[in-house]
Coordinates of N, CA and C and ligand atoms in Angstrom, one line a residue:
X1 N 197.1 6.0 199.4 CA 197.7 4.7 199.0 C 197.7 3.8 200.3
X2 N 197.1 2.7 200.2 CA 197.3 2.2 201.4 C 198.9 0.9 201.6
X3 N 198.8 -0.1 202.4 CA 200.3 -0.5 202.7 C 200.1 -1.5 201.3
X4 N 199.1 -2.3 201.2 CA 199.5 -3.0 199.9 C 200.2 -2.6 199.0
X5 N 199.7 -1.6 198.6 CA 199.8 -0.9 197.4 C 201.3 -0.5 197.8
X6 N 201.9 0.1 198.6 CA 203.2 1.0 198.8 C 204.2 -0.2 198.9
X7 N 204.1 -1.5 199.1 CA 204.7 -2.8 199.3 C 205.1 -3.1 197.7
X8 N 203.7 -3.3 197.1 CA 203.9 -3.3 195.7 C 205.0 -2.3 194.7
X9 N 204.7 -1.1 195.0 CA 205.4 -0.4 194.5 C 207.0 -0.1 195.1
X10 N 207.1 -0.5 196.3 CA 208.1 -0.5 196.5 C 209.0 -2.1 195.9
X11 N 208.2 -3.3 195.5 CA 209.1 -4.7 195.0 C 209.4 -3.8 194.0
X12 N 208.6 -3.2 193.0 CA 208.4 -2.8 191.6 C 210.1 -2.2 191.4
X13 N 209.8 -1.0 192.1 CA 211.7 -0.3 192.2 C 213.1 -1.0 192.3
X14 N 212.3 -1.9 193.4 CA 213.5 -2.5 193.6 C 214.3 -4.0 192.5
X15 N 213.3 -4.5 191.9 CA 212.9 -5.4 190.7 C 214.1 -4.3 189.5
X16 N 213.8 -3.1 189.6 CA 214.2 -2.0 188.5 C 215.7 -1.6 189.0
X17 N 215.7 -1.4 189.8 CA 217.3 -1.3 190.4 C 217.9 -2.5 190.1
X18 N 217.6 -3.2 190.3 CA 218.3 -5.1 190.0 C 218.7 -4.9 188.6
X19 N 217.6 -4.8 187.6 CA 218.3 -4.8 186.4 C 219.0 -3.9 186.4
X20 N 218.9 -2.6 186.8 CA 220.0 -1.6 185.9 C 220.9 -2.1 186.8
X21 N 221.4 -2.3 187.9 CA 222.6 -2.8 188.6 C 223.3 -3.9 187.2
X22 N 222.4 -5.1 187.1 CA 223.1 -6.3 186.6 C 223.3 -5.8 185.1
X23 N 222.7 -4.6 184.6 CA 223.0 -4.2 183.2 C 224.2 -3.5 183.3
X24 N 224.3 -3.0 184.3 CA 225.8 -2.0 184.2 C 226.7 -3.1 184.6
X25 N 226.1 -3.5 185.2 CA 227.9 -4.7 185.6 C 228.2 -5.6 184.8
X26 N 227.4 -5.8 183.6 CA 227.4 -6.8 182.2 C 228.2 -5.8 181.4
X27 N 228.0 -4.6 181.2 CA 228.7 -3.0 180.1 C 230.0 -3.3 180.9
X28 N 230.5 -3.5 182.1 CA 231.7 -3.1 182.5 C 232.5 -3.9 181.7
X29 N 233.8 -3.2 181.9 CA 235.2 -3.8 181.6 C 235.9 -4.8 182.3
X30 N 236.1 -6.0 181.9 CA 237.1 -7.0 182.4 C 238.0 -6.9 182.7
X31 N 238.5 -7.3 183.9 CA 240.0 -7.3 184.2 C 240.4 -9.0 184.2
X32 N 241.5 -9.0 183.4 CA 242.3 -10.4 183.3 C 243.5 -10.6 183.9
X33 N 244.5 -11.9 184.5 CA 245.4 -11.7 185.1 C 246.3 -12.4 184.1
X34 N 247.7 -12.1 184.2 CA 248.5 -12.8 183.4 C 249.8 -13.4 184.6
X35 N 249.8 -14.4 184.8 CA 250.8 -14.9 186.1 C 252.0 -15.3 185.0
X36 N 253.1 -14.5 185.9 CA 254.2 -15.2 185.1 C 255.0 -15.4 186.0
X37 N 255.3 -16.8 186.1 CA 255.5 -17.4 187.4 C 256.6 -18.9 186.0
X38 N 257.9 -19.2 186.6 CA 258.7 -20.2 186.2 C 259.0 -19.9 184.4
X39 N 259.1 -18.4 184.2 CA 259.3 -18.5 183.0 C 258.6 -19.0 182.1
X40 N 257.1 -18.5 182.4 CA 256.4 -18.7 181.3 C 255.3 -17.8 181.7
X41 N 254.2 -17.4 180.8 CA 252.8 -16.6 180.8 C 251.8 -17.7 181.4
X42 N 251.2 -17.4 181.9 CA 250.1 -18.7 182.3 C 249.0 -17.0 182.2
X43 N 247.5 -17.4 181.6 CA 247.5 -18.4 180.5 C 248.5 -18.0 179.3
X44 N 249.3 -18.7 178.6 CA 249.8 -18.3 177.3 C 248.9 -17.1 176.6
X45 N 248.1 -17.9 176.0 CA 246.8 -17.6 175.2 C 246.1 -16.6 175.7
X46 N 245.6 -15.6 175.7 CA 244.3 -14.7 176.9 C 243.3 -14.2 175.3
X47 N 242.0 -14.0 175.9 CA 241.3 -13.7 174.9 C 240.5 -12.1 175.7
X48 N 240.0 -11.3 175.0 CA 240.0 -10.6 175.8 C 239.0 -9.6 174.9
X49 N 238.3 -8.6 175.8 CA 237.6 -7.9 174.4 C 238.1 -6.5 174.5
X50 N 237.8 -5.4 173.7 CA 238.3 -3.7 173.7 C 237.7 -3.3 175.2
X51 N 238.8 -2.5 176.0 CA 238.6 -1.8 176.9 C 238.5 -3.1 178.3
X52 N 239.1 -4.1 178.2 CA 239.3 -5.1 179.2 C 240.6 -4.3 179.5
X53 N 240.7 -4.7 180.9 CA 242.2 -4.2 181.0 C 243.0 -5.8 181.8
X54 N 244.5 -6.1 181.3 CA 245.2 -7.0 181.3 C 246.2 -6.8 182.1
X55 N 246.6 -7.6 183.2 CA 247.2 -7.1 184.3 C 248.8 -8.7 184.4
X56 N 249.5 -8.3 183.9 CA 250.3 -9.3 184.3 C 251.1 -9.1 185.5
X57 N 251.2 -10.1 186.0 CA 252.0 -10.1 187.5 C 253.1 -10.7 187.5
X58 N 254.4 -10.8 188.0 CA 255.5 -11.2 188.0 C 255.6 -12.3 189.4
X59 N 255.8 -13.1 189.2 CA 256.1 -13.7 190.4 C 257.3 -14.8 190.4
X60 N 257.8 -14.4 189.6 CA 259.6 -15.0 189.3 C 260.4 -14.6 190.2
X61 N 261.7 -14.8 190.9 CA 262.2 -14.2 191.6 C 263.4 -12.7 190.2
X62 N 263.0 -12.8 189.5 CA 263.8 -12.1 188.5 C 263.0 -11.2 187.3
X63 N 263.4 -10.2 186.8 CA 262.3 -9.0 186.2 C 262.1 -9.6 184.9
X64 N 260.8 -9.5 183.5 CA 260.5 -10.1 183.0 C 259.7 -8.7 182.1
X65 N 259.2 -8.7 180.6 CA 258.9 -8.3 180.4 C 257.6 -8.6 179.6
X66 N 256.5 -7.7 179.6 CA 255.4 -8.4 178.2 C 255.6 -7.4 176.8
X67 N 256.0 -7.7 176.0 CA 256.3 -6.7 175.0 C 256.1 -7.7 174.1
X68 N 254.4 -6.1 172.9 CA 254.4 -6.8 171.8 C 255.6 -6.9 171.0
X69 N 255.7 -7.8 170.0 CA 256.6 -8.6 169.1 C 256.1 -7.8 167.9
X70 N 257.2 -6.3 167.3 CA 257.1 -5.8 166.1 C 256.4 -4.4 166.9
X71 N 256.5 -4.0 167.5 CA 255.9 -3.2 168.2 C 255.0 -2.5 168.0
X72 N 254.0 -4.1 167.8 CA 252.7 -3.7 167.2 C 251.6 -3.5 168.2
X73 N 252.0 -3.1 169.6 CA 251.3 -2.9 170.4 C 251.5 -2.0 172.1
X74 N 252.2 -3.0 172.6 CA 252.4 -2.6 174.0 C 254.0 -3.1 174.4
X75 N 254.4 -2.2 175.5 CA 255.6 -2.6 176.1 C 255.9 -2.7 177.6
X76 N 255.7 -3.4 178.6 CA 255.5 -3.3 179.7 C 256.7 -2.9 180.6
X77 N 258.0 -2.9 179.2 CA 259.2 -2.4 179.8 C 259.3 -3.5 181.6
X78 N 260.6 -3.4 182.0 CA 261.1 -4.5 183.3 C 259.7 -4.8 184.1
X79 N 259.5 -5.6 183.9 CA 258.6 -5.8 185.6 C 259.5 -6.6 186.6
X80 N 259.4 -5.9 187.8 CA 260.2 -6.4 188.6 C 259.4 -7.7 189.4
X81 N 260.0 -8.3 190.2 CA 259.9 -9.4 191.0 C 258.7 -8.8 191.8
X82 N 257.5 -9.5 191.9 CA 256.6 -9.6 193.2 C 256.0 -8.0 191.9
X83 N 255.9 -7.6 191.1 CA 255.0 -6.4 190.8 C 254.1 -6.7 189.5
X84 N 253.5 -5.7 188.9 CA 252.8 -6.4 187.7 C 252.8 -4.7 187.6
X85 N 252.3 -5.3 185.8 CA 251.8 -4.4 184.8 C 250.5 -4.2 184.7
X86 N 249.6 -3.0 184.3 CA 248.5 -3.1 184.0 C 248.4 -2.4 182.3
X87 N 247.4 -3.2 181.3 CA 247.3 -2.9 180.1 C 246.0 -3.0 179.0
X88 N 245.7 -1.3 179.2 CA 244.1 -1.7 178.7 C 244.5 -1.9 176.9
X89 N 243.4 -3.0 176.9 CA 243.5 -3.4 175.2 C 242.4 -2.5 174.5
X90 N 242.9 -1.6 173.7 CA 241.6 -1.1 173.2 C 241.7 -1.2 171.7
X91 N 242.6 -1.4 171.0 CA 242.5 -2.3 169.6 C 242.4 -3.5 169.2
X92 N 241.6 -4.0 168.4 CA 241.2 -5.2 168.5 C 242.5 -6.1 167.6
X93 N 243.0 -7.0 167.4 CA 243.9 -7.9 166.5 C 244.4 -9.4 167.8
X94 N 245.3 -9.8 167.0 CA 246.2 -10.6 168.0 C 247.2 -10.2 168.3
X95 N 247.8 -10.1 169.0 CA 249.4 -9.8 169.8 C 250.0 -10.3 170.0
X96 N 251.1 -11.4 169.5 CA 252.1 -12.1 170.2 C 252.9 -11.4 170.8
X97 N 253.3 -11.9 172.2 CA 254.5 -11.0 172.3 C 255.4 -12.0 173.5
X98 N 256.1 -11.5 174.1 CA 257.2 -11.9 174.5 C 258.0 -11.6 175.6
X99 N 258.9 -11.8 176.4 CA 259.7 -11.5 177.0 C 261.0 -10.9 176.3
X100 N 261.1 -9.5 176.3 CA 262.3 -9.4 175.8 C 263.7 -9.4 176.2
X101 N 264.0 -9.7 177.9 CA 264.9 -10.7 178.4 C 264.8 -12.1 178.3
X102 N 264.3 -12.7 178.1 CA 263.8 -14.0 178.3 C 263.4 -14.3 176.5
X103 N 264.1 -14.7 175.4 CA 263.5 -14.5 174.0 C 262.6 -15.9 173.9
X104 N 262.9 -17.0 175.4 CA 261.6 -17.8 175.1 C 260.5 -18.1 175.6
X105 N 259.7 -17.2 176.3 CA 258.7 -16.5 176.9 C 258.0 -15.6 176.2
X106 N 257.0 -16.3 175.6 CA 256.2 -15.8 174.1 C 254.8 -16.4 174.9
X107 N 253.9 -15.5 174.7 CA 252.2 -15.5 174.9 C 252.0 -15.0 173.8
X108 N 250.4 -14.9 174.0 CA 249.7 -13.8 172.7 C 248.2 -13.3 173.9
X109 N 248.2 -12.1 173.5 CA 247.1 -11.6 173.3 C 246.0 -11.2 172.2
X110 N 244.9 -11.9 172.4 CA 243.9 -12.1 171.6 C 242.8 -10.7 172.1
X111 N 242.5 -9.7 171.1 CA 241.2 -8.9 171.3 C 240.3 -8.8 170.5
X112 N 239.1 -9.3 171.2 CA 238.0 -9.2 169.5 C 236.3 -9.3 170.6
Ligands
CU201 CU1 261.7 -12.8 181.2

């Protein structure tokens, strides 16, 4: 084989690694942040798909919670000041939920 040819075949692999790289990092799982910062969810709303994982962070000076509403889901129990929760969604529906110190600190999580 001379250098042409081994030049050639060597773009060829590398062309082939590219895709499977960007194919696998398209399959991965999302991570989302949920800031809750002045007594409230920012974003409110999150949309999210199965096997995303959802990370809310506290950044209130006071502990806060994400807990679905009817405990149709998840309970992130206290998050303290300056820490966060992490929460893989693997059933699809909507989630309202809430602060359950705080009863007017309501988001929803959306998975679909
Ligand atoms: Cu709260």
């Amino acid at each position: 084989m001379d250098n042409k040819h081994r030049r050639r075949r060597l773009a060829k692999i590398c062309v082939l690694a590219g895709l499977f790289l960007v194919a696998s990092v398209a399959a991965k799982a999302a991570e989302h942040t949920v800031v809750i910062e002045g007594m409230q969810f920012a974003p409110a709303t999150l949309e999210v798909r199965p096997g995303d994982t959802v990370i809310w962070k506290n950044k209130d000076p006071y502990p806060h919670t994400a807990t679905a509403v009817g405990g149709s889901g998840f309970d992130s129990g206290e998050i303290k000041p300056d820490r966060s929760w992490k929460f893989v969604a693997k059933k699809a529906g909507t989630f309202p939920y809430e602060c359950t110190l705080h009863k007017t600190m309501t988001g929803k999580l959306v998975v679909k």
